[in-house]
Amino acid sequence: MEFSLASVAKSDLRESAAKGFDVPLLVAVEGIMIEEFHLSHLPPELAVYVACYTDVKNAPYLRQQLLAGNQTFNYAFIDASTILSRRHLLTACFRACNDYIHDRLKSNNVQSEVVFCLSSNNNIGDAFRRFGISDESKDIIVVKVGDSAGGDGSQTYNKGSIESHLNEAVEGTGIDFSDSWLKGVCNLDKVRKNYKIAKPQPVKGAKTVNGDSDEALNRRSEVEVQVLGLMALRGAT
Amino acid sequence: MPTDLTTTIPAPSPTTTHVLPSPFTYSQPAPVLLTQGAEALVYKTHFLDPSTPAILKFRPSKAYRHPTLDARLTKQRVLAEARVLVKLGGVGAEGDGLCEVNVPGVLGLEWDVGRKVKGAEGAVRVRRTQGQEQGPSQRRGQSVEERVKEEEGGQKGAWILMEFVEGRSVKESLRGVDAYVKRRGEATSQEETARMNEEVKSLMRRIGRAVGAMHSRGGVVHGDLTSSNVMVRPRAGKGLNGHAEQRHEEESSSISCPDLKGEIVLIDFGLATQSIQDEDRAVDLYVLERAFGSTHPRQEDWFDAEVLQHQDGYRGSFKGANVVLKRLEEVRMRGRKRSMIG
Ligand SMILES: Nc1ncnc2c1ncn2[C@@H]1O[C@H](COP(=O)(O)OP(=O)(O)OP(=O)(O)O)[C@@H](O)[C@H]1O
Ligand SMILES: [Mg+2]
C-alpha cells in the first residue's frame, strides 16, 4: 500500500483570486500554502499542518498573542532561521505527536510540544527562546497538530479555517515549506549553537564553487543527522 | 533495486508473530522483521514517510525479570546504544583529512514504551476521541477498542529508530567473494585473482582504519566487533537523502564479483562502552580477530597484516595505535592460555 507524505498543499485562495472574483478579498491574495502531513507510524487521523511566511512584519503582535494565551492562537510559531530542513521540523512533530498519543506531554499542549521537541535540553522556556518566534523574526513556520476530522479538543477547524485565520493574523508573504527555502533562511551557526555542535575546522584546500562546496553540503547533512540524534536523546537520563 | 536485506537473511517463521510496540502497531506498510537476536528484534521500516527507509531496533521487556529492574536494564541498554551512535555521528566529519567514523544516525528513541509523564487531563487522546473510524485507520480488521487495548497492554520495552544503511555486511560481501571464486574455479585469470585479492585487502584495511577512528576520535569501544556488524555502503547510498544506485544482484547473475568499494559503516552498538583504555581497545581488536578468523578462513591470514599492521589500517589510524597493538599481543597470550586450560 502506498501513501506518500500527504502533500496536499492547496492554493484555493490563489485559484479563486485567479478566477477573478468581483468581491474584493479582505485577506491577502498571496494566499498561503498550507501543507498537511500524516506522518508514518502515527494514527492516520492525526494531521500536522505547516504554513510558512517570509517578510513577516508583525512578529511582536504574534508573539504577544502567544504570551497572552490567546486560545485562537493554538499553533506553534517557529523561527525558520533555526530549522535546517523539512525533516528537521517533521522529526520534532513526530516526537511531539508520539508523546501526545501516549499521554506524556511535558509542556501545555501538543503545539508547544512541537517547539519543545526541537530542543536538545529539558528546559521548556529555553526551547521557546531558541526556536520560537522573537520580535525580530522575519521568516516563520506555523505548525498545527490536530485531528484531521476537525478538532484539537478546544476548537474545531479545518485546513481552510486555519488558512484564513493565519492569513488574517500574519502580515507576511506565504511561501512553500521547502528545503530550498529553508536552506536560504536557516542560520547554520545558530543551529550549531542551539545544539552545542562544534564548528568543524576549516579544511585545507577545500574547493568552493559558488560559495557552496561539496564539503559544505556534506556538513549540512552531517549537522542534520547530529541534530536529529540530539533531539531524540532529549529527556533521557 | 537497493539490496533488500530480507532476501539475504532467512525469513523468520511466519508462525512466530511478535507484537510491535506502540506506535508501530499502526505502521503502513508494517515493519518487516530482519533478525531476532537474544536481546533485540530488528525491523526494516521507514521514517516520516514510506520512501525513507529506517531500521527499528526493539528490545522487548523480559517477562522473567522484575518489571522495575527490567525497565531499568532495557532502558540503560537502549540509551547506551543511542548515546554512542549520536556521539560517533558527531565525529565523522568527512573531508577533514582524518579517518572518518560512519554509523547510522538516530532518528527516534523510546526508552520505556510504557512511561507516562502527565495524566490524560490536558491532552485529548486522538485515538480515543474517534467515534467511528474508517478508511486506512481500520486495518487488519481491528476495532478501535482492540487497538486501544493493544496499546495499553501492548508490548513494553524500548526502541531506537535509526537510519537505514544501504549495502551489505562485510560478512555477506566476503562470503560473496568466496562463492564467486569457487564458482569460477580454474577460469579465474591470474590478473583477476590479484585484482580481487587487492580489493579484499583494501577493504580489510579500511575496516582497521574505521575501528581505529572509532577508538580514537570517538572514544568508543564497540564490544561486539564481527564481520556482520561492519557494513559496506556504496558511496551513492550515503546520508538521509541519498539512495543507493541501482545495483546488479550478484547472487542471481553469479558472474560478477561483489563490489567491495564503498565506505565502512559500523553498526550494532548494543554492547558498546565509552572507553579510551588500551586494554579495552585491544580486547575489541581481539574479538574482531577471533570472529573474523572463524567466519572467513580464506582471508584469515591477511587479518594481521591488513586490518591491524598496515599504515592504511589500524596502525596508521591514530597515534596510540602502536600501544594498543602491543597490548593486543598480551591479550592474545591470555586468550591462548585460557583456551589451553578450558
Ligand atoms: N542501520 C542499519 N541499516 C541496515 N541494516 C541494519 C541496520 N542495523 C541493523 N541492521 C541489520 O540487522 C542486523 C541485526 O542488527 P544488530 O546487529 O544491530 O542487532 P543484534 O545483533 O540483534 O543486536 P544486539 O547484539 O545489540 O542484541 C544486522 O546484522 C544488519 O544486517
Ligand atoms: Mg549484530
XYZ file of C-alpha atoms in Angstrom, chain A residues 24-183:
160
model
C -12.515 42.242 -3.180
C -10.828 39.721 -0.913
C -10.040 41.025 2.501
C -7.251 38.549 3.008
C -4.010 38.843 1.123
C -4.307 37.419 -2.343
C -0.874 35.961 -1.868
C -2.725 33.127 -0.124
C -0.537 30.830 1.882
C 0.196 27.256 1.089
C -0.699 25.022 3.952
C 0.770 21.587 3.746
C -0.895 18.707 5.516
C 1.138 15.742 6.728
C 0.185 12.360 8.010
C 3.448 11.106 9.404
C 4.309 7.440 9.232
C 3.528 5.275 12.261
C 1.122 7.809 13.729
C -2.636 7.291 13.737
C -3.828 8.364 10.306
C -6.426 10.700 11.745
C -3.668 12.799 13.281
C -2.671 15.623 10.954
C 0.216 18.075 11.015
C -0.403 21.352 9.192
C 2.540 23.510 8.226
C 2.464 27.039 6.819
C 5.453 29.289 6.137
C 5.797 33.034 5.804
C 8.592 35.284 4.760
C 8.916 39.067 5.190
C 6.833 38.904 8.337
C 6.102 42.390 9.646
C 4.129 41.692 12.796
C 6.137 39.154 14.758
C 5.749 41.195 18.001
C 1.975 41.045 17.638
C 2.032 37.279 17.033
C 4.304 36.718 19.989
C 2.033 38.821 22.145
C -0.924 36.588 21.313
C 1.031 33.555 22.427
C 2.209 35.220 25.632
C -1.329 36.355 26.400
C -2.551 32.820 25.915
C -4.958 33.767 23.153
C -6.784 30.475 22.606
C -7.390 31.135 18.933
C -3.607 31.073 18.517
C -3.308 27.394 19.159
C -0.247 26.944 16.984
C 3.490 26.505 17.232
C 5.192 29.632 15.880
C 8.744 28.802 14.942
C 11.603 30.982 13.783
C 12.593 29.469 10.440
C 16.236 30.506 10.839
C 16.600 27.690 13.378
C 15.287 24.960 11.090
C 17.637 23.037 8.818
C 15.191 21.116 6.708
C 11.718 19.720 6.379
C 12.956 16.563 8.033
C 14.291 18.534 10.992
C 10.914 20.093 11.718
C 8.888 16.984 10.923
C 11.042 14.887 13.237
C 10.124 17.232 16.077
C 6.478 16.935 15.035
C 6.782 13.149 15.035
C 8.040 13.087 18.588
C 5.508 15.639 19.782
C 2.676 13.607 18.258
C 4.012 10.351 19.638
C 4.320 11.823 23.123
C 0.836 13.268 22.701
C -0.864 9.988 21.874
C 0.964 8.320 24.755
C -0.170 10.915 27.282
C 3.227 12.210 28.176
C 3.427 15.800 27.058
C 5.871 17.858 29.071
C 4.511 21.215 28.007
C 0.982 22.610 27.948
C -0.267 21.115 24.729
C 0.834 19.348 21.609
C 1.515 22.642 19.771
C 4.006 23.870 22.358
C 5.396 20.349 22.493
C 6.475 20.708 18.854
C 8.707 23.630 19.874
C 9.926 21.703 22.909
C 10.748 18.672 20.758
C 13.114 20.783 18.666
C 15.262 21.224 21.731
C 18.074 19.017 22.959
C 17.568 20.033 26.585
C 14.727 19.697 29.023
C 14.041 23.380 29.636
C 10.781 24.424 28.036
C 11.410 28.157 28.381
C 14.778 27.743 26.783
C 13.218 25.887 23.862
C 10.842 28.779 23.274
C 13.650 31.307 23.394
C 15.735 29.330 20.945
C 13.177 28.073 18.436
C 10.073 30.148 18.963
C 9.489 33.417 17.154
C 11.035 36.555 18.551
C 10.063 40.167 17.904
C 12.717 40.256 15.196
C 11.611 37.128 13.323
C 11.150 37.668 9.600
C 10.802 34.092 8.381
C 8.441 31.936 10.339
C 6.899 28.499 10.286
C 3.493 27.886 11.778
C 2.621 24.348 12.821
C -0.662 22.978 13.988
C -1.127 19.411 15.121
C -4.611 18.086 15.308
C -7.207 15.702 14.285
C -7.862 15.996 10.597
C -11.513 15.268 11.300
C -11.535 18.759 12.773
C -10.747 19.296 16.409
C -7.918 19.579 18.864
C -10.065 19.315 21.927
C -10.635 23.011 22.382
C -11.759 24.093 18.962
C -12.822 22.758 15.639
C -11.175 23.749 12.429
C -10.224 22.566 9.019
C -7.467 23.434 6.657
C -9.489 26.242 5.171
C -10.219 27.838 8.520
C -6.574 27.604 9.586
C -5.589 29.149 6.307
C -7.925 32.104 6.575
C -7.130 32.661 10.224
C -3.402 32.709 9.548
C -3.811 34.903 6.514
C -5.570 37.382 8.695
C -3.181 37.136 11.605
C 0.196 37.048 9.891
C 1.393 40.081 7.994
C 3.753 38.447 5.610
C 4.123 36.555 2.366
C 3.128 32.918 2.280
C 5.750 30.601 0.904
C 6.100 26.863 0.334
C 7.561 24.750 3.109
C 10.532 23.639 1.045
C 14.099 22.590 1.707
C 15.366 25.192 -0.724
C 13.612 27.988 1.153
C 14.896 26.679 4.491
C 18.402 26.418 3.097
